[in-house]
XYZ file of C-alpha atoms in Angstrom:
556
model
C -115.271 36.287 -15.675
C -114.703 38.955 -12.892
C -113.406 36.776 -10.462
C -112.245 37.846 -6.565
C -110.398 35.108 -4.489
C -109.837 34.341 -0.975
C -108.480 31.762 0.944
C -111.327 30.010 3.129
C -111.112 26.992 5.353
C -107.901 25.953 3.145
C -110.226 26.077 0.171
C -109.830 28.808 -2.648
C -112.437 30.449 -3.952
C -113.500 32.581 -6.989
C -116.734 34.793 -6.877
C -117.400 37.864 -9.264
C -117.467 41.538 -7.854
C -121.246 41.900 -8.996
C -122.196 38.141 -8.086
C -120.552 39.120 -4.702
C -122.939 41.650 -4.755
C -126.301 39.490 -5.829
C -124.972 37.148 -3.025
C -125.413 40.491 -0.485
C -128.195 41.448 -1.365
C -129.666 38.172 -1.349
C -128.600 37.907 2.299
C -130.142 40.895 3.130
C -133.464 39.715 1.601
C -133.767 37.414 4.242
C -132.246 39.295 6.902
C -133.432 43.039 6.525
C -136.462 43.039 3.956
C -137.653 46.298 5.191
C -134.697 48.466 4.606
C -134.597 46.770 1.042
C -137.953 48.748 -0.028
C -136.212 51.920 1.722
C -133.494 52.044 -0.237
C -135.243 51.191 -3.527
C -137.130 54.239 -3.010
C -133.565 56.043 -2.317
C -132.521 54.725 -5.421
C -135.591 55.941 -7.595
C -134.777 59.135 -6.546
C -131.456 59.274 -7.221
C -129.994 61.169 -10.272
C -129.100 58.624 -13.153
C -125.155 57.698 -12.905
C -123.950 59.798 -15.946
C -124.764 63.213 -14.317
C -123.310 62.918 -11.005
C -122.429 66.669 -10.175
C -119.404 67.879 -8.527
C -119.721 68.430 -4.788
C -117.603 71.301 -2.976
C -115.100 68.700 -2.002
C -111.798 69.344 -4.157
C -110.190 67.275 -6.360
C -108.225 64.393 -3.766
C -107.355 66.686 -1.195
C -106.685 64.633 2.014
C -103.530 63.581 0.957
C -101.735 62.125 4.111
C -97.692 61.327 3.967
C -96.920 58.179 4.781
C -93.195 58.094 6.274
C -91.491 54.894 4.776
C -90.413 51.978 6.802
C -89.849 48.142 7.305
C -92.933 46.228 8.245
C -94.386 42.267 8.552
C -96.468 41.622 5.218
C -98.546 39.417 5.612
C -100.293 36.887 8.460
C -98.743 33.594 9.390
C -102.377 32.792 11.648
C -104.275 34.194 8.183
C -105.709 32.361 5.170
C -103.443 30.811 3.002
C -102.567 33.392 0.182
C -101.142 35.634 3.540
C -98.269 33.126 4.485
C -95.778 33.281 4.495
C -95.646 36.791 6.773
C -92.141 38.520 5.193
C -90.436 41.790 5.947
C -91.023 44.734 3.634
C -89.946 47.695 3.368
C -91.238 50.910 1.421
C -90.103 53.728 0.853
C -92.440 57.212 1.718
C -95.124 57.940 -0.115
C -98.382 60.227 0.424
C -101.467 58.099 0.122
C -105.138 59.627 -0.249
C -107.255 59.451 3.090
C -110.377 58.469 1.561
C -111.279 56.290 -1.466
C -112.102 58.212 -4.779
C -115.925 59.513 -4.537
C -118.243 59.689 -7.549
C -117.954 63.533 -7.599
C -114.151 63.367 -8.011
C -114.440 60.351 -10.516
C -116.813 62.324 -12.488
C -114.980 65.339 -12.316
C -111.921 63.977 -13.876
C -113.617 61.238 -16.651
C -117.110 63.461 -16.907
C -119.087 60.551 -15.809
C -120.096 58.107 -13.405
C -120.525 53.885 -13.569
C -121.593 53.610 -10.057
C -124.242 51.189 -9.442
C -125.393 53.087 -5.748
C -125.193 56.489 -6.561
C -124.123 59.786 -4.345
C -121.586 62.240 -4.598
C -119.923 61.944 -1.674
C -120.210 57.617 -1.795
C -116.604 56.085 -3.183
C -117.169 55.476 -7.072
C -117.892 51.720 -7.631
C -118.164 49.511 -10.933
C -114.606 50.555 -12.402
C -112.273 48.218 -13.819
C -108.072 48.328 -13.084
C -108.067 49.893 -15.963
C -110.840 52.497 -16.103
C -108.534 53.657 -12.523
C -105.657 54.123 -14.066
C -106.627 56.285 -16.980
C -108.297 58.457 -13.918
C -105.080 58.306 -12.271
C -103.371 59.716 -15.841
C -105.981 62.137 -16.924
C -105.673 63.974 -13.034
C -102.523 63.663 -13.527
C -102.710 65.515 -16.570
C -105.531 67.996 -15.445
C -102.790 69.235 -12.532
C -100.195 69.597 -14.809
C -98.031 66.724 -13.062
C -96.227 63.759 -15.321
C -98.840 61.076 -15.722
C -97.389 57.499 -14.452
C -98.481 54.701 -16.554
C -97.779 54.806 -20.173
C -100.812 52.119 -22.600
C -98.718 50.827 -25.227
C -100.480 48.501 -27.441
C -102.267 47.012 -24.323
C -99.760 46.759 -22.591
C -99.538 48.769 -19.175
C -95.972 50.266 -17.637
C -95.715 52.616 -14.798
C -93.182 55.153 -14.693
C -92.203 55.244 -10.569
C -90.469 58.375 -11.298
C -93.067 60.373 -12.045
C -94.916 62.644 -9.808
C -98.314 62.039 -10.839
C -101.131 59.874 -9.214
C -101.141 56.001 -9.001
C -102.598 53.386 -7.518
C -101.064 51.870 -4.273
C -98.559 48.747 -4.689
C -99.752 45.793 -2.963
C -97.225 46.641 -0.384
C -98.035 50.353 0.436
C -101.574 49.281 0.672
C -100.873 46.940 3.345
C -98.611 49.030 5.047
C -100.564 52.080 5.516
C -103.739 49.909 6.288
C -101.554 48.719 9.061
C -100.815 52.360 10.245
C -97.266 52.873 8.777
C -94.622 53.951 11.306
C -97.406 54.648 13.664
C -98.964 51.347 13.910
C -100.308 49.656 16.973
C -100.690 46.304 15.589
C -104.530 46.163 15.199
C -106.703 43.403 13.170
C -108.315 45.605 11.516
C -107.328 49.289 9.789
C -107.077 51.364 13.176
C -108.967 49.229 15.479
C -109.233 45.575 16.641
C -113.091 46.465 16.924
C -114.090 46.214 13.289
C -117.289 48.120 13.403
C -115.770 50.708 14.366
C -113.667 51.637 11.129
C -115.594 49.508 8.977
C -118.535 49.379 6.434
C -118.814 45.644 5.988
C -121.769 42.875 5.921
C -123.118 43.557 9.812
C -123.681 47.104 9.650
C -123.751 48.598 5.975
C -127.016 47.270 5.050
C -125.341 46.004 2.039
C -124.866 49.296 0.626
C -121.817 51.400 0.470
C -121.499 54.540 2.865
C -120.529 57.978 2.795
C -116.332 58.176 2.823
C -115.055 59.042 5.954
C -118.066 58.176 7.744
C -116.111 55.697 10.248
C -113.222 56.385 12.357
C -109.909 55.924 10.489
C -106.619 54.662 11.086
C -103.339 55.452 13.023
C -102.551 57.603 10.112
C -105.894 59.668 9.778
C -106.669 56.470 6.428
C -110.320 56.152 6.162
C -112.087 53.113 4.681
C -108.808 50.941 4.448
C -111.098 48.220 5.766
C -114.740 48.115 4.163
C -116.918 49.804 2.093
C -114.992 49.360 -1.172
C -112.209 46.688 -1.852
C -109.494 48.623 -3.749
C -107.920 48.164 -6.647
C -103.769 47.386 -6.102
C -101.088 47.864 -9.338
C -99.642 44.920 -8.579
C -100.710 41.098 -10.384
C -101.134 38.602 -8.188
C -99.449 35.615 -7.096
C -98.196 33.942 -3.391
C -95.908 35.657 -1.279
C -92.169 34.268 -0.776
C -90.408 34.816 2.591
C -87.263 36.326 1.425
C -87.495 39.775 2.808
C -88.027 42.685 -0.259
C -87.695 46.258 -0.769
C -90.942 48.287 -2.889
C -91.779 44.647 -4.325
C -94.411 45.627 -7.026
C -95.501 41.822 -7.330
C -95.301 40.067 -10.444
C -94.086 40.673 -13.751
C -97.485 39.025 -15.295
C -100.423 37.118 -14.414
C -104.008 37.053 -15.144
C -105.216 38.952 -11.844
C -104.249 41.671 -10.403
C -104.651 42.558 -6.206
C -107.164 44.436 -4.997
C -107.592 44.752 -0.614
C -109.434 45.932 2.085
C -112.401 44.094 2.423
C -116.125 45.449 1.039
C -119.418 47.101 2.561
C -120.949 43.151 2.025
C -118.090 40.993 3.184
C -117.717 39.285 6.422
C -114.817 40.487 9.226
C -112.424 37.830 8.888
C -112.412 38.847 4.761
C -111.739 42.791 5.266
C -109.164 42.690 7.774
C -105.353 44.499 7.035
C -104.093 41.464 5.744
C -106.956 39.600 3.429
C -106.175 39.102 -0.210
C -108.123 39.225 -3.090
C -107.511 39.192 -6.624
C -110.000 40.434 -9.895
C -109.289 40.299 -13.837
C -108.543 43.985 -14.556
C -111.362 44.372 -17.056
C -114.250 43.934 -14.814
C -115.508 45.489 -12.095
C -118.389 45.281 -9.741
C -120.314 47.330 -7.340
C -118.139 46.584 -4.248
C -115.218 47.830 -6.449
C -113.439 50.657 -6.158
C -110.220 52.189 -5.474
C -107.911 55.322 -3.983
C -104.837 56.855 -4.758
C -101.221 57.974 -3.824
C -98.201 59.752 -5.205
C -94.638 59.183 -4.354
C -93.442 60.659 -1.359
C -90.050 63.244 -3.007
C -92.729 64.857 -5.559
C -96.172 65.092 -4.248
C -96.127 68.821 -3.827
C -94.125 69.557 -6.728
C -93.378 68.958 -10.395
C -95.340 70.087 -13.828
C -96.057 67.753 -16.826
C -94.222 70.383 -19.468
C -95.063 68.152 -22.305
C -98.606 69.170 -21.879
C -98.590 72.728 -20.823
C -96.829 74.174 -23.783
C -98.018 76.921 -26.445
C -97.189 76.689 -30.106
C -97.844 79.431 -31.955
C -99.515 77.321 -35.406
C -103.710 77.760 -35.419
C -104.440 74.858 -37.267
C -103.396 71.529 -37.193
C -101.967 70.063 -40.284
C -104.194 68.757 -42.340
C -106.951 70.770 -41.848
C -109.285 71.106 -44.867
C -111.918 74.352 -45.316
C -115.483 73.063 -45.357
C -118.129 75.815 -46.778
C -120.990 75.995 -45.257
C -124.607 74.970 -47.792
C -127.350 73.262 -47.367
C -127.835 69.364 -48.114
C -129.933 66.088 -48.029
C -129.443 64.481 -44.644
C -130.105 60.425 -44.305
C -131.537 58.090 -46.987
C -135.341 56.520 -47.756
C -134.029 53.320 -49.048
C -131.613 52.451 -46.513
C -131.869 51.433 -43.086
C -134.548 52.634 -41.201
C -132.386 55.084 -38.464
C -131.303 56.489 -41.694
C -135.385 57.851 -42.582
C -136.271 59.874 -44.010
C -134.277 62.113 -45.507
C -134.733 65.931 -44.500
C -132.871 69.047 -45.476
C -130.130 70.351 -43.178
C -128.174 73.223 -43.376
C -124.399 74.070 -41.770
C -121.849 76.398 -41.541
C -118.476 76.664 -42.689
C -116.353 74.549 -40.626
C -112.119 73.086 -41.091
C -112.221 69.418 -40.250
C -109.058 67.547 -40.711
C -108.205 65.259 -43.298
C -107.347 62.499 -41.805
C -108.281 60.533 -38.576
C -106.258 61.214 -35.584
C -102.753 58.837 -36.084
C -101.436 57.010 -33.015
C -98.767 58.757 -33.153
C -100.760 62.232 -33.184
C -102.674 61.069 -30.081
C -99.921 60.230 -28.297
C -98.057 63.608 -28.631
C -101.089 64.778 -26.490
C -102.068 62.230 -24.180
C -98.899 60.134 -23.924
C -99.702 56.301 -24.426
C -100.625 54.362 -27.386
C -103.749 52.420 -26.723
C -104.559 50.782 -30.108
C -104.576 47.368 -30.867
C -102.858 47.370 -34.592
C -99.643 49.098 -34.163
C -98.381 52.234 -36.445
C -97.501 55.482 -36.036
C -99.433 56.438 -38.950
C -102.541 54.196 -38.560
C -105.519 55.772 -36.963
C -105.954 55.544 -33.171
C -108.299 53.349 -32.004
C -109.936 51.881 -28.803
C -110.701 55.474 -27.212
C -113.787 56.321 -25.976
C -115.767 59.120 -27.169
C -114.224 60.826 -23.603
C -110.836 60.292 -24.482
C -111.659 61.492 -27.481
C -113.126 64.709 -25.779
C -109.920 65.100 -24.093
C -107.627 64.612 -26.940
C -109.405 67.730 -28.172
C -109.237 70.246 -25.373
C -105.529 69.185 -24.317
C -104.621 70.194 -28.134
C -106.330 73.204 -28.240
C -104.711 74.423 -24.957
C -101.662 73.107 -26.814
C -102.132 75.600 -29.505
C -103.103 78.479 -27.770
C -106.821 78.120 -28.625
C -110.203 78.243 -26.022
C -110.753 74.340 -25.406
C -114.762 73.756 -26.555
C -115.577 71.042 -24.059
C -116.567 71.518 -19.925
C -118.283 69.262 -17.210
C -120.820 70.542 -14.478
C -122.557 67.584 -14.217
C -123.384 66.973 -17.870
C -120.607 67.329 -20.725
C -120.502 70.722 -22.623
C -119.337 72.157 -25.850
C -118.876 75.628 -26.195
C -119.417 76.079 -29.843
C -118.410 79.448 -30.327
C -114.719 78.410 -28.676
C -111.933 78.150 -31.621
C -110.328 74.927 -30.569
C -110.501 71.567 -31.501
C -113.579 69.542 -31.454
C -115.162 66.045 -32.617
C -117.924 67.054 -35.505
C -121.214 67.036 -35.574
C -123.465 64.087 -36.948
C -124.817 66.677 -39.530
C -121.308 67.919 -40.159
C -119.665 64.909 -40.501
C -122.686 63.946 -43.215
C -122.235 66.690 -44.974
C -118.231 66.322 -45.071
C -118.685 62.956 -46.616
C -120.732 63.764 -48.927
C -118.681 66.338 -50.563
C -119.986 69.000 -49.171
C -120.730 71.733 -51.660
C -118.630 69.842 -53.985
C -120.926 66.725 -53.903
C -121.157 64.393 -56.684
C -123.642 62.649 -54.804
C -121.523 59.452 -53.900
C -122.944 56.109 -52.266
C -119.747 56.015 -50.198
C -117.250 59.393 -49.797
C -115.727 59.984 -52.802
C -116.944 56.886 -54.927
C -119.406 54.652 -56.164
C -116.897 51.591 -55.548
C -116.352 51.473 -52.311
C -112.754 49.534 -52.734
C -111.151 52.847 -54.124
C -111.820 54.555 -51.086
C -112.130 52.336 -48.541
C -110.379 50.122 -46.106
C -113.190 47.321 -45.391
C -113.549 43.994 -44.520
C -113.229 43.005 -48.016
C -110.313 44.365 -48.492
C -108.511 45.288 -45.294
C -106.774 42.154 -44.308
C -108.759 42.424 -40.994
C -106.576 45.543 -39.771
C -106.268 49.065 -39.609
C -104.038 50.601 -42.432
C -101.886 54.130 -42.716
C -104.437 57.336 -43.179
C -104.922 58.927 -46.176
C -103.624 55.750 -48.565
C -107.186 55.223 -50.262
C -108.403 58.201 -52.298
C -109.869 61.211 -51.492
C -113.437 62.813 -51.497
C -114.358 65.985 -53.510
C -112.864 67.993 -50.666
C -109.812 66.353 -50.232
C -110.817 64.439 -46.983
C -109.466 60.770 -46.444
C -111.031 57.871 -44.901
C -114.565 59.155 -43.981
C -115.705 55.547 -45.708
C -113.889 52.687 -43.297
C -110.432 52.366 -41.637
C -112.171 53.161 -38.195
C -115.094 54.588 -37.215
C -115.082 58.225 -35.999
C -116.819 59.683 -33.110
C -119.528 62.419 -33.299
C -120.917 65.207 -30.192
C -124.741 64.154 -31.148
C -126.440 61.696 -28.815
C -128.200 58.913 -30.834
C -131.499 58.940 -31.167
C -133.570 56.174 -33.740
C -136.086 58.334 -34.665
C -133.392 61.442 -35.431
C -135.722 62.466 -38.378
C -138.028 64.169 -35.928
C -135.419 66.162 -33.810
C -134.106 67.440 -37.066
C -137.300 68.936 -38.451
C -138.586 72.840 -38.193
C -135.876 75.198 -36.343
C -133.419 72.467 -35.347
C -132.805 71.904 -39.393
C -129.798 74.632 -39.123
C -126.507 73.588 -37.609
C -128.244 70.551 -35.109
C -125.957 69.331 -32.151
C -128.302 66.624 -31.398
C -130.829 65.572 -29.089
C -130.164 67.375 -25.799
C -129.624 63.808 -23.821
C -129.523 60.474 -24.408
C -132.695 59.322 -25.751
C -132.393 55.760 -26.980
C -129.593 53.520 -25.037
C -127.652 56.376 -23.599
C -125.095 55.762 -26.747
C -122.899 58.635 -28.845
C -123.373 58.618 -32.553
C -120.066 57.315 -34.327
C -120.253 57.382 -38.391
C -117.893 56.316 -41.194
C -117.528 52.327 -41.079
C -114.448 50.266 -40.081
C -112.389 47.439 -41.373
C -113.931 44.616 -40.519
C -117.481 45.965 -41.306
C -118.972 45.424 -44.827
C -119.217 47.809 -47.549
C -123.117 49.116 -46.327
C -121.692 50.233 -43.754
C -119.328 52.565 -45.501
C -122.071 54.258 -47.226
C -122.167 58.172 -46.160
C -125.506 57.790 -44.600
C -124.649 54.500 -42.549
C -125.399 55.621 -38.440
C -123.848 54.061 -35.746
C -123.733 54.095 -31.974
C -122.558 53.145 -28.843
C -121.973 53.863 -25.051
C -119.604 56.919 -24.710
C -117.014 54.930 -22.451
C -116.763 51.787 -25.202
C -113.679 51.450 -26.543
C -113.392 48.988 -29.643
C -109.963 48.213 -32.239
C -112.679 49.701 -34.820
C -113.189 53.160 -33.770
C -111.636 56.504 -33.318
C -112.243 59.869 -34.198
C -111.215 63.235 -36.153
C -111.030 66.841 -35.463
C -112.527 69.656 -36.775
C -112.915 73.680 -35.677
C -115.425 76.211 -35.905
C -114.451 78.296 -39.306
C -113.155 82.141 -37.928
């Protein structure tokens, strides 16, 4: 459940960020029916979420220092969860004057969840945990130390580091309430709340434009209204011994987010209202904004991730030659029909699945559920995956194959890394020009060369300990499933036919669930689906303990 809670007439409350939103718009059913048919008509025309373009705004500019200080957390006269009011202090910090739009958000993760869609609108719908990776990945994109480190699950944060964060609980609160410059206002620069806020009078339960109201003492927009933000901190009651930085608890089940949303009433978005949501959901009054500690914002390059070797292929990688093959099956299942010749070129693709520990050389956490340095990387999304693949190639010297202006590209005439191609990846298990003409790759018994539910022990296990396929490529039957470029389509048979037979990418966008083929079977599936021609799918951003990927490059 996605729960938010305040503190209400002495009674506590739980409420989900989308029901919050279904209990707006309801509102506004009764109250405003005529500007409900106006904006459905704004919302037809609005582009779909995943191809939110870039606007000319640049990456978080805005940044605004906060000078540190000693301050009253808290409200005595507040709800419940504010008492008891105790004196913080934090140290300086520079904090971003406007919450995270959809252009920036797409920008950095190449696509956008937002439920009411505009560039220049603060990106809603994304989870604690969905803003931290942004945080990490700018981070990375700037060339700055990332802060939180994913290790199993579990979430750290370096404070050292001078990459982007999110906001303690603490430095939320006290730049809402103007920093050293504040004037002791209700509400984030005003005691009027209209003024600096989008909430449930005057938004027409939508959210608004960033920087559309007037901000605070410290030029903050949006601290009150239009999006609650997400905090690092978990959540639990205040004490009244006085504290210095407090980044709340160690663990909980909630974590903080503030401010008060485009639907909520004035005494719920003022500087010192509380909320709390699990950190996997998310809802359309969700969003978030971010800082960077106060000695470092200016300065300070990540040189783990900026520096050229001078190897041109990752270990591993295997030659592929190019031929000509039978694509898909006539006695399987049906997105496998019919089968229809295809033809590729010669390609490397590595022989093994990306290892945890391989993944985390580039992007610096370990996100998998079954720990080992040598077991294949799992729950990444077919971005991260993206990622993975252009940080390495810049690692190595080589053209990075994969750009955003509003959709994702690949550049296939680059030379670095990239994830294969349905068709490639088909061919590759099959042998390639090598074939023996295998039910799974490298095998008729799928137990010699596969790690399935059968026989996996439901877990991942080290790459490369099954046998091989004719070409010397490991686990393209189960372990994990691996990420492909192609879109997914049911009927692929068609886009395959006539000039699209040689070297296909794909349908050109998503044309049946808006999911990214992923091939090759998993532990805890059964043995059909570790048959070469098994096709599978899902939503780009889903991350799952049974899928990662594997590299290959174009063949110079």
């Amino acid at each position: 459940m996605k729960r938010l809670s305040n503190h209400f007439a002495g009674q506590e409350y739980f409420v989900s960020p989308s029901l919050r939103s279904l209990l707006c718009m309801l509102l506004f059913v009764l109250f405003a029916t005529s500007l409900i048919f106006a904006q459905t008509s704004k919302n037809t025309a609005q582009a779909s979420r995943t191809a939110a373009s870039q606007s000319s705004t640049s990456i978080n500019d805005g940044f605004i220092f906060v000078e540190g200080g000693t301050f009253t957390m808290g409200n005595n006269s507040g709800n419940k969860n504010e008492k008891p009011a105790h004196k913080v202090t934090v140290s300086s910090f520079y904090i971003c004057d406007h919450e995270v739009t959809q252009a920036e958000y797409a920008s950095v993760m190449w696509m956008n969840p937002s439920d009411n869609i505009g560039d220049n609108l603060p990106v809603d719908s994304v989870n604690f945990y969905d803003a931290l990776e942004y945080c990490n990945k700018l981070s990375r994109i700037k060339g700055l130390t990332p802060c939180y480190q994913n290790n199993h699950g579990i979430y750290s944060c370096d404070w050292t580091a001078n990459g982007y964060r999110l906001p303690t609980e603490a430095e939320w609160e006290y730049a809402a309430r103007g920093g050293a410059k504040s004037k002791g206002y209700t509400y984030s620069g005003s005691n009027k709340i209209g003024t600096v806020a989008w909430y449930g009078e005057n938004s027409g339960y939508e959210s608004h434009e960033v920087k559309t109201k007037q901000p605070n003492e410290l030029k903050l927009y949006d601290m009150n209204g239009n999006m609650l933000e997400w905090c690092w901190d978990w959540y639990g009651s205040f004490g009244s011994a006085a504290e210095t930085n407090p980044k709340g608890k160690t663990t909980a089940h909630d974590k903080v987010v503030r401010g008060g949303s485009y639907c909520d009433i004035s005494s719920d978005a003022s500087v010192s209202a509380r909320y709390y949501a699990d950190p996997s959901g998310g809802g359309s009054n969700l969003g978030f904004r971010v800082v960077r500690n106060g000695s470092s914002a200016t300065s300070g390059k990540n040189t783990t991730s900026s520096k050229t070797q001078t190897t041109t292929k990752t270990k591993g990688m295997v030659f592929v030659k190019g031929g000509s093959f039978a694509m898909g099956s006539n006695t399987d299942e049906y997105n496998e029909q019919r089968i229809h010749d295809i033809t590729v070129s010669s390609f490397y693709m590595c022989d093994h699945e990306v290892t945890q520990a391989e993944f985390a050389d580039i992007i610096g956490t370990f996100p998998s559920r079954f720990e080992g340095s040598n077991k294949p990387v799992e729950q990444v999304s077919w971005f991260d995956a993206l990622e993975y693949c252009n940080l390495l190639s810049k690692k190595e010297g080589l053209t990075p194959c994969y750009s955003y202006d509003g959709t994702v590209k690949c550049d296939w005439t680059a030379n670095g890394y990239r994830l294969p191609t349905e068709a490639e990846w088909e061919y590759a298990a099959r042998g390639g020009s090598k074939s023996k003409k295998y039910t799974y790759s490298g095998s008729n018994n799928v137990g010699t060369v596969s790690w399935y539910n059968d026989n996996s022990k439901e877990e991942t296990h080290d790459v490369k300990a099954k046998q091989p396929n004719e070409l010397g490529i490991y686990d393209l039957s189960g372990n994990v499933g691996e990420w492909c470029w192609d879109w997914y389509d049911y009927y692929y048979p068609q886009y395959y036919e006539g000039s699209k037979s040689t070297n296909p990418h794909g349908p050109d966008s998503a044309s049946y669930s808006k999911s990214r083929i992923y091939r090759g079977a998993f532990w805890c599936g059964d043995a059909n689906y570790c048959r070469v021609s098994a096709r599978l799918f899902h939503a780009p951003d889903y991350v799952d303990a049974s899928i990662g990927f594997r590299a290959v490059r174009k063949a110079e």
